[in-house]
PDB file of C-alpha atoms in Angstrom:
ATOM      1  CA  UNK A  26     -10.173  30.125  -2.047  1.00 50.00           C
ATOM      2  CA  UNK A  27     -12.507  27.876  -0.138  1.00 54.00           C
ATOM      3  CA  UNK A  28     -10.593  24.299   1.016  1.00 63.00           C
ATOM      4  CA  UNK A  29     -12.937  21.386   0.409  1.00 67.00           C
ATOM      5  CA  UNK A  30     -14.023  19.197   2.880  1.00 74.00           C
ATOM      6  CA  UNK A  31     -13.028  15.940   2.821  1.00 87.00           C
ATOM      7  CA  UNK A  32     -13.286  13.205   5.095  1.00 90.00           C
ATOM      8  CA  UNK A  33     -10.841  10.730   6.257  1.00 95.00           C
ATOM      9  CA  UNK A  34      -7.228   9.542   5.125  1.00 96.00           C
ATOM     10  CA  UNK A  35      -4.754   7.195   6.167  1.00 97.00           C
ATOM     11  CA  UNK A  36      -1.056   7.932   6.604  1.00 97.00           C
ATOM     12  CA  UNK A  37       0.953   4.898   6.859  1.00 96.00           C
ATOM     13  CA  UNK A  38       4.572   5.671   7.771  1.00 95.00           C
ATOM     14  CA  UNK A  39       7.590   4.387  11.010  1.00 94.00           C
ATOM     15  CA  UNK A  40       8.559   7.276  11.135  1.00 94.00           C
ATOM     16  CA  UNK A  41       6.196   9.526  13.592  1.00 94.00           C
ATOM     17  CA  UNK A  42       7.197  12.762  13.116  1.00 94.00           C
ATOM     18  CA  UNK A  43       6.899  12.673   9.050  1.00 95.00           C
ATOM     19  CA  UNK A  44       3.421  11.469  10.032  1.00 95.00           C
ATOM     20  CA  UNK A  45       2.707  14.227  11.964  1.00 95.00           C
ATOM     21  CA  UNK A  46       3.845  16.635   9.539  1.00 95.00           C
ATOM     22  CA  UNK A  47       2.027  15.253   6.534  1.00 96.00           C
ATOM     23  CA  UNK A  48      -1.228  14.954   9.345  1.00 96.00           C
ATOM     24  CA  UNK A  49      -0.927  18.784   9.383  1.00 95.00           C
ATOM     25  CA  UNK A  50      -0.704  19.347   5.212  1.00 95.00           C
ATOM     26  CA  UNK A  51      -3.666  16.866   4.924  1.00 96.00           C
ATOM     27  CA  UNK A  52      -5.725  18.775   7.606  1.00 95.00           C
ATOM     28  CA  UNK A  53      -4.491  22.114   6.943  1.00 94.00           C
ATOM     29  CA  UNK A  54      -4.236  22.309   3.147  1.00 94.00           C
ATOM     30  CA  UNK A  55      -6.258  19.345   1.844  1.00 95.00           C
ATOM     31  CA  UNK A  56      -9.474  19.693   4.092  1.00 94.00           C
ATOM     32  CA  UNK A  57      -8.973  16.367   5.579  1.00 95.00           C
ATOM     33  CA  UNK A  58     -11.178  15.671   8.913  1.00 94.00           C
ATOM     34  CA  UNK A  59     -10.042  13.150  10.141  1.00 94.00           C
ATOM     35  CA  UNK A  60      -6.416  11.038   9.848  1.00 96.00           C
ATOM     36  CA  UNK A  61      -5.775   7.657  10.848  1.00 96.00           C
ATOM     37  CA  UNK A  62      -1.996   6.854  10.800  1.00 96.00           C
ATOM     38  CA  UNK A  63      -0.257   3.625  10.816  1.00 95.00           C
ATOM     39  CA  UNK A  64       3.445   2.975  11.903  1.00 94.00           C
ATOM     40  CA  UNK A  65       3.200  -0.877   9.597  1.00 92.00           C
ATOM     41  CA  UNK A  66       1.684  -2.955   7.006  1.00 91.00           C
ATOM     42  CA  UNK A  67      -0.684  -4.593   9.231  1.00 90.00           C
ATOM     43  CA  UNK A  68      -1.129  -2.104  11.279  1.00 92.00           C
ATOM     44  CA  UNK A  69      -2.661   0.087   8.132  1.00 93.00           C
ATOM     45  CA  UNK A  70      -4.997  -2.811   7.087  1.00 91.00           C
ATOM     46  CA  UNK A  71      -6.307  -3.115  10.261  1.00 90.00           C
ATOM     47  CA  UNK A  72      -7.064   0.342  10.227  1.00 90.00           C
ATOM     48  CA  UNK A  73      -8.989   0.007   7.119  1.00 90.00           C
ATOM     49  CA  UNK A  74     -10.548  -2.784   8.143  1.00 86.00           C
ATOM     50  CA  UNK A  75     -12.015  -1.021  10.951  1.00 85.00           C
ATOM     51  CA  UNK A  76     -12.413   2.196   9.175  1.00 83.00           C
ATOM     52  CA  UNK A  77     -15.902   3.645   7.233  1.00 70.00           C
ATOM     53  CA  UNK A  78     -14.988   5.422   4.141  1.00 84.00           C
ATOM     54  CA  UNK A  79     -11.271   6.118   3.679  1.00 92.00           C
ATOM     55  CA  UNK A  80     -10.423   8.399   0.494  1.00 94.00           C
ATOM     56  CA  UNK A  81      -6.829   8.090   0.298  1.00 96.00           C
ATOM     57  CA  UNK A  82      -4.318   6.293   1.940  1.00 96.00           C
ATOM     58  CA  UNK A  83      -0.709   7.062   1.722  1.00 97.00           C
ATOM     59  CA  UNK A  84       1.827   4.363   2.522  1.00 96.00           C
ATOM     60  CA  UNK A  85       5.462   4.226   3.097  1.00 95.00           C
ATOM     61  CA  UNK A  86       7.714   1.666   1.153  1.00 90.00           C
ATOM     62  CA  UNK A  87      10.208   0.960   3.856  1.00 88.00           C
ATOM     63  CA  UNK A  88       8.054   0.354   6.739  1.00 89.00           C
ATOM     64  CA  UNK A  89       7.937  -3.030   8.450  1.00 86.00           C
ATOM     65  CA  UNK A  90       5.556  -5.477   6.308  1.00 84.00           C
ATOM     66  CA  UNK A  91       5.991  -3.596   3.023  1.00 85.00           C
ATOM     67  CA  UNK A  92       7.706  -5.285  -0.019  1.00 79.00           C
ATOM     68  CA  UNK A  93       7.323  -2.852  -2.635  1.00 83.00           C
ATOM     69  CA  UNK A  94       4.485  -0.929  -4.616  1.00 88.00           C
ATOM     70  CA  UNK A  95       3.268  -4.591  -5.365  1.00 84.00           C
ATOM     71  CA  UNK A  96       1.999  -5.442  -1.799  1.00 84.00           C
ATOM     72  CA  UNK A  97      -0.829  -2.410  -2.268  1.00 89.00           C
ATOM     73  CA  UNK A  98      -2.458  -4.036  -5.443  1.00 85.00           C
ATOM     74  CA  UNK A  99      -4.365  -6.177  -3.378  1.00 84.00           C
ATOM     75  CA  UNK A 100      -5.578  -3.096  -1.070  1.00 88.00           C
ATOM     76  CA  UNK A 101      -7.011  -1.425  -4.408  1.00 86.00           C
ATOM     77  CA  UNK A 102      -8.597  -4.807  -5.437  1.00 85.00           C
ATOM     78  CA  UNK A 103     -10.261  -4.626  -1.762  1.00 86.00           C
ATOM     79  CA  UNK A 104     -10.766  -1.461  -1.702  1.00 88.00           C
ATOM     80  CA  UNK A 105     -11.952  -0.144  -4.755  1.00 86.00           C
ATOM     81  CA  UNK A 106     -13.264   3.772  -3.812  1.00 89.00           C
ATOM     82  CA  UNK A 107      -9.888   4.323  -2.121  1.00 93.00           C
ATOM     83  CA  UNK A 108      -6.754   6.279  -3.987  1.00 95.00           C
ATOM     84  CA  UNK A 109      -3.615   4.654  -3.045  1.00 95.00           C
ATOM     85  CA  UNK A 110      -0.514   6.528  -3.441  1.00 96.00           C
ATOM     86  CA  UNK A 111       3.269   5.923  -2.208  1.00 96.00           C
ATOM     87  CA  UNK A 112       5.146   8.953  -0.057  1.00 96.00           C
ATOM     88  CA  UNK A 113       8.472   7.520  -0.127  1.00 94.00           C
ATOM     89  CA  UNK A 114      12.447   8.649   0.413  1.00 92.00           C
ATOM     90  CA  UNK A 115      13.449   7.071  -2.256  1.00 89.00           C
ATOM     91  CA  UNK A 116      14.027   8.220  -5.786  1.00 89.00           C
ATOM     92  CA  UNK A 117      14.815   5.524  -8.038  1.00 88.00           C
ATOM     93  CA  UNK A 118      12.759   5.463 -11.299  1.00 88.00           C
ATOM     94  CA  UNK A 119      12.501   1.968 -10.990  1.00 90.00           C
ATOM     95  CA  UNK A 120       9.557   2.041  -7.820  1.00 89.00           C
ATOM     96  CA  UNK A 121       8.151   4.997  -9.797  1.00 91.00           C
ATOM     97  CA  UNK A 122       7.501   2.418 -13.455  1.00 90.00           C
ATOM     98  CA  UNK A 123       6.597  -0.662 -10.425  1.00 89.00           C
ATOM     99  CA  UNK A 124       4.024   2.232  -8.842  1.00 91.00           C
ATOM    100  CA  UNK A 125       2.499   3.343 -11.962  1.00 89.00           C
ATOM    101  CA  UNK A 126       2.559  -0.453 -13.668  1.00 88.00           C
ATOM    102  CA  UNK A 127       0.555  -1.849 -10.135  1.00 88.00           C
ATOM    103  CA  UNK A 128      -1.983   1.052 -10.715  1.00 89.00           C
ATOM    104  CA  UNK A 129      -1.335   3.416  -7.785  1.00 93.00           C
ATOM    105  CA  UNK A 130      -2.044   6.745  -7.931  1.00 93.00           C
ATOM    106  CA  UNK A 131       0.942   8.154  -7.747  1.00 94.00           C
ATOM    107  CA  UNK A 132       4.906   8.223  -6.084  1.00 95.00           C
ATOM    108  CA  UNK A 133       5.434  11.343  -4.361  1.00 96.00           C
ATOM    109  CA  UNK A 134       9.132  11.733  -3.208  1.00 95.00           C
ATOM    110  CA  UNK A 135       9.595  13.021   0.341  1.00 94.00           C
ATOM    111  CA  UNK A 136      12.362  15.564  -0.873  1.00 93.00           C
ATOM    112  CA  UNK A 137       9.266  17.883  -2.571  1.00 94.00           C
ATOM    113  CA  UNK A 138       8.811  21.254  -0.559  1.00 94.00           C
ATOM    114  CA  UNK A 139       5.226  21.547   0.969  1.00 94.00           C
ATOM    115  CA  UNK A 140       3.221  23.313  -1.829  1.00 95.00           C
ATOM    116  CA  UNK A 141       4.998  20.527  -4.400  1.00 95.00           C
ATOM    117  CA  UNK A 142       3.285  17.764  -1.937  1.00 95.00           C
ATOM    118  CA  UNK A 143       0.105  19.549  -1.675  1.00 95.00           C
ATOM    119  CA  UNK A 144      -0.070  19.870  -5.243  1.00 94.00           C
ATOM    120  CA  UNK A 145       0.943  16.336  -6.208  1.00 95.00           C
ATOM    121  CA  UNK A 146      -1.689  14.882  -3.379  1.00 95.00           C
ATOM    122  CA  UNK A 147      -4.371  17.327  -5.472  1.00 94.00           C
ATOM    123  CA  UNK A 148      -4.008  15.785  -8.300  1.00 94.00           C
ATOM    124  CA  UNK A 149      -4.019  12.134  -6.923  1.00 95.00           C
ATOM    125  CA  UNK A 150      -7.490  13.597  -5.399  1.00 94.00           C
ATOM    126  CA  UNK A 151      -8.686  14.792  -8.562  1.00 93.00           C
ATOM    127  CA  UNK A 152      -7.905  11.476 -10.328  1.00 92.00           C
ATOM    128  CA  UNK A 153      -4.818  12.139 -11.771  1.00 93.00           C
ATOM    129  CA  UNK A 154      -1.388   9.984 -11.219  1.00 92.00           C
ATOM    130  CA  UNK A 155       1.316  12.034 -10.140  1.00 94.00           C
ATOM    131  CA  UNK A 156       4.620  11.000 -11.460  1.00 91.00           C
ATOM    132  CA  UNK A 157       7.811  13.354 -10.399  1.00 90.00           C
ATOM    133  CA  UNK A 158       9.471  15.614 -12.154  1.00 86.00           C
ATOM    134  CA  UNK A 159      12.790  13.747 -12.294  1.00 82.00           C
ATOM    135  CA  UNK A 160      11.054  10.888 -14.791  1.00 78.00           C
ATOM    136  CA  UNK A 161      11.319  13.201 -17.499  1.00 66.00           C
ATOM    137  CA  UNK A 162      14.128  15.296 -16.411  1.00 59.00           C
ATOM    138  CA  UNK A 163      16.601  12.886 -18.405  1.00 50.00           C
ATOM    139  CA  UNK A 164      18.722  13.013 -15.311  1.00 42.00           C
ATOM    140  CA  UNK A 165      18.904   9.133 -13.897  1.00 38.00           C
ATOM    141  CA  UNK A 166      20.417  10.173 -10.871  1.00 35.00           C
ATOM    142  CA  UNK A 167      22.631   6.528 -11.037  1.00 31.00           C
ATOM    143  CA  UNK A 168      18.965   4.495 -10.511  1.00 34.00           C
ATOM    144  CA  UNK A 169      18.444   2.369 -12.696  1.00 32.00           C
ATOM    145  CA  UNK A 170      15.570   2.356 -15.283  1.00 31.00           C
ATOM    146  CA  UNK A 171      13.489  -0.803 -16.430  1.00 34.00           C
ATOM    147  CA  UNK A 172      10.245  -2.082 -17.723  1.00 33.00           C
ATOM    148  CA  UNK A 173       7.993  -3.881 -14.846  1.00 37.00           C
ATOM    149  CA  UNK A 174       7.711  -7.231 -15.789  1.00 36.00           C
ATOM    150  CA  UNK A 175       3.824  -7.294 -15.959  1.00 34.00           C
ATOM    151  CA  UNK A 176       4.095 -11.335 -14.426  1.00 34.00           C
ATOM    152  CA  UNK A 177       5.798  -9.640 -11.168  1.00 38.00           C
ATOM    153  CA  UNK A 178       4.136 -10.774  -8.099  1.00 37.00           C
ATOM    154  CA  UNK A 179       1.357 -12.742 -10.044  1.00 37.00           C
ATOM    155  CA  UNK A 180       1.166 -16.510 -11.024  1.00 37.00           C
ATOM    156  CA  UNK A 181      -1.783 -18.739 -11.446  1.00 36.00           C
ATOM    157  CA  UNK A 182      -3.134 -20.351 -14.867  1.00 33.00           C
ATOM    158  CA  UNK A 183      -1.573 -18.394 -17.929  1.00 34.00           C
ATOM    159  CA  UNK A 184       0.046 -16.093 -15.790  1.00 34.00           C
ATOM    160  CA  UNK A 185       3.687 -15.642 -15.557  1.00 35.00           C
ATOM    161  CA  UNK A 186       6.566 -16.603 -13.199  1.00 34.00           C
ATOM    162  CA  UNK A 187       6.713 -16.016  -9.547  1.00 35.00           C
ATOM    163  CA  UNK A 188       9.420 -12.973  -9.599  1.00 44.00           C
ATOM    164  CA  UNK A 189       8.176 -11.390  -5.949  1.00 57.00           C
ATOM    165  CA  UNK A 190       8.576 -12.827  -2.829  1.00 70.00           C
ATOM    166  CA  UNK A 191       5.137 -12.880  -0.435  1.00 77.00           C
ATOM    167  CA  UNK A 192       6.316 -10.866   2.600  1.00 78.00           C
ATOM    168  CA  UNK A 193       6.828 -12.224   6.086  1.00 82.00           C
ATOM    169  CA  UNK A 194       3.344 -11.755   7.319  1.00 85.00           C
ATOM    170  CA  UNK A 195       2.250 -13.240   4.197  1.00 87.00           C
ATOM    171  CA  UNK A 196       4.126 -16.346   5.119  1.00 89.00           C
ATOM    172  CA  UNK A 197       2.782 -16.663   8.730  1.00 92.00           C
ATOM    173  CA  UNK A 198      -0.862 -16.423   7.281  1.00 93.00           C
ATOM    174  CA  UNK A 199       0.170 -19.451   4.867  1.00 94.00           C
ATOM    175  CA  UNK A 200       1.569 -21.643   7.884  1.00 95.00           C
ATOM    176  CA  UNK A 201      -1.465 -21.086   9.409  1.00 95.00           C
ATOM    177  CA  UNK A 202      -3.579 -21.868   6.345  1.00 95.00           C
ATOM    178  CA  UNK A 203      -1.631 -25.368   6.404  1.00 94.00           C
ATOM    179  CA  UNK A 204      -2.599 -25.851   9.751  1.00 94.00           C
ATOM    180  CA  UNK A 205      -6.167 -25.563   9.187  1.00 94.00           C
ATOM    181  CA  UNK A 206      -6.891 -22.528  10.899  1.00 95.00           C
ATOM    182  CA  UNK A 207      -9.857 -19.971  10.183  1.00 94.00           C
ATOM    183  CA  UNK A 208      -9.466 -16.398   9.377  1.00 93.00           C
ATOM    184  CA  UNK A 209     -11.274 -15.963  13.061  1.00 93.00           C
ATOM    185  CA  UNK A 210      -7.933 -18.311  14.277  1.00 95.00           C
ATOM    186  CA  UNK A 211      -5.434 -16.574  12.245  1.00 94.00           C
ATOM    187  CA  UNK A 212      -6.641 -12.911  13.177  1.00 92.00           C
ATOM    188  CA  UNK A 213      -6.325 -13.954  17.020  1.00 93.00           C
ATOM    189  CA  UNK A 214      -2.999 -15.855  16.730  1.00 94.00           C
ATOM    190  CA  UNK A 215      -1.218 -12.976  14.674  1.00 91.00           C
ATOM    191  CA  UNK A 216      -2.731 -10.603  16.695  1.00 90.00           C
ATOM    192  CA  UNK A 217      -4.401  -8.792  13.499  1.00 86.00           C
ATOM    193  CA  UNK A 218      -7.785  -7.927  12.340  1.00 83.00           C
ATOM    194  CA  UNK A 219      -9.941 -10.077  10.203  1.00 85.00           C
ATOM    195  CA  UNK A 220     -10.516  -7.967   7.776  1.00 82.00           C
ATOM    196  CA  UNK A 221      -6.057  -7.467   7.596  1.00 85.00           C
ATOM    197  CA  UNK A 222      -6.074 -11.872   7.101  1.00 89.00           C
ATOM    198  CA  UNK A 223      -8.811 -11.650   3.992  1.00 85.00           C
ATOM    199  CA  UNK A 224      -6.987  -9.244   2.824  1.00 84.00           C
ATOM    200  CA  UNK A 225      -3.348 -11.210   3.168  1.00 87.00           C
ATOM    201  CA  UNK A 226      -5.563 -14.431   2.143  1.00 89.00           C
ATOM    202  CA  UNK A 227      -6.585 -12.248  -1.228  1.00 83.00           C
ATOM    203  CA  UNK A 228      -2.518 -11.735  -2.111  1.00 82.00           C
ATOM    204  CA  UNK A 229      -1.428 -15.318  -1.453  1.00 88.00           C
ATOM    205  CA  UNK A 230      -4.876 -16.555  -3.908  1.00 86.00           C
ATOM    206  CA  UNK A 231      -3.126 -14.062  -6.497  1.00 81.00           C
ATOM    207  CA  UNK A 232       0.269 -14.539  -5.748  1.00 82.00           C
ATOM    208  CA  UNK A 233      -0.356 -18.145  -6.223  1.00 88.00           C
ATOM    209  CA  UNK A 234      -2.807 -18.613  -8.493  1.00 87.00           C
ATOM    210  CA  UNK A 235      -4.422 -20.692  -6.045  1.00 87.00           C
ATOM    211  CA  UNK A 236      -8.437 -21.443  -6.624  1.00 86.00           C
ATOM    212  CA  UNK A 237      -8.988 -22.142  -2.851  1.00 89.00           C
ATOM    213  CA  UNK A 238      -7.481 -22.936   0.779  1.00 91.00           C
ATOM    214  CA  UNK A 239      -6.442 -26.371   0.479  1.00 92.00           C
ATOM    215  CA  UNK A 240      -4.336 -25.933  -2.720  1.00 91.00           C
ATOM    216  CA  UNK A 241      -3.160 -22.731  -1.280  1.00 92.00           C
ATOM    217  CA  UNK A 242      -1.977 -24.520   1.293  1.00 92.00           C
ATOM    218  CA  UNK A 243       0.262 -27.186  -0.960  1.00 92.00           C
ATOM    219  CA  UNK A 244       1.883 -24.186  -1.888  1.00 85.00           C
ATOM    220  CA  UNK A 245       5.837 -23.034  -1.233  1.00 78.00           C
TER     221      UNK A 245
END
């Protein structure tokens, strides 16, 4: 059977040679032309930043700049044509209900063979959300399991409590925000795109229910 063609995706992930394996699935078995890969946070915005269309991106929770499955709701706000999924080592059912409850696409466990990755990243492609087998296994594996508290990572007028911390690159665009700077500033002190500070700019608005830059910056 005939592999469609598709055209770029980004693989966000420290560790290089799981990047360069899952390169060779997306190429080989996905029809992927092209993949940009990322080794952190900001290193994946800039990417998109710079990037035309990107179909999918795949991101890592452990790499440097990452918080959870809550620091990619602002890349789907900003990015609206793009699947976002998580490719992670972890297996606890709780990032799976956070994944699913932030919109993702999908939480694909790095313990699946091959053909189980390929399959889950078809369906993620196709529009589906792939959820792993071990959510309905009944099997909790000692994680724990919880409802996402829908407030997490969200306050502003009638939302609810602040329960997620803004990560540390988050912070440094804040300080900078209370010193007045542009995005054109911030992007050349942090050594980091534009496009990666509107986008870090768009979670601290959200995070804080903030309605513009100088009462973001009264912010803590």
């Amino acid at each position: 059977m005939a592999i469609a063609k598709r055209h770029t995706v980004l693989v966000a992930d420290d560790h290089s040679l799981y990047r360069a394996g899952l390169s060779f699935l997306l190429k080989d078995k996905l029809g992927f032309r092209t993949v940009i890969e990322a080794s952190s946070f900001d290193a994946a915005l800039d990417r998109l930043s710079e990037e035309g269309q990107v179909e999918l991106g795949l991101f890592d929770l452990t790499m440097p700049g990452i918080s959870g499955p809550e620091s990619l709701s602002v890349v789907k706000e900003t990015y609206p044509g793009l699947r976002v999924a998580i490719v992670s080592g972890s297996e606890e059912r709780d990032a799976v209900l956070r994944t699913v409850a932030t919109g993702l696409s999908g939480y694909i466990p790095k313990s699946l063979s091959d053909d189980e990755i390929v399959g889950a990243l078809e369906d993620v492609l196709d529009g589906r959300i792939y959820v792993p087998r071990f959510m309905t296994s009944g099997a909790t594996g000692g994680a724990k399991l919880s409802t996402p508290q829908t407030a997490e990572g969200k306050g502003g007028p009638g939302g609810g409590a602040i329960t997620k911390p803004i990560s540390p690159r988050q912070r440094d665009v804040l300080d900078c925000v209370r010193r007045g700077l542009s995005n054109k500033e911030i992007a050349r002190e942090l050594d980091i795109a534009e496009g990666t500070v509107k986008i870090h700019l768009a979670a601290l608005f959200s995070h804080f229910g903030a309605r513009n830059r100088t009462e973001l910056a009264t912010k803590r």
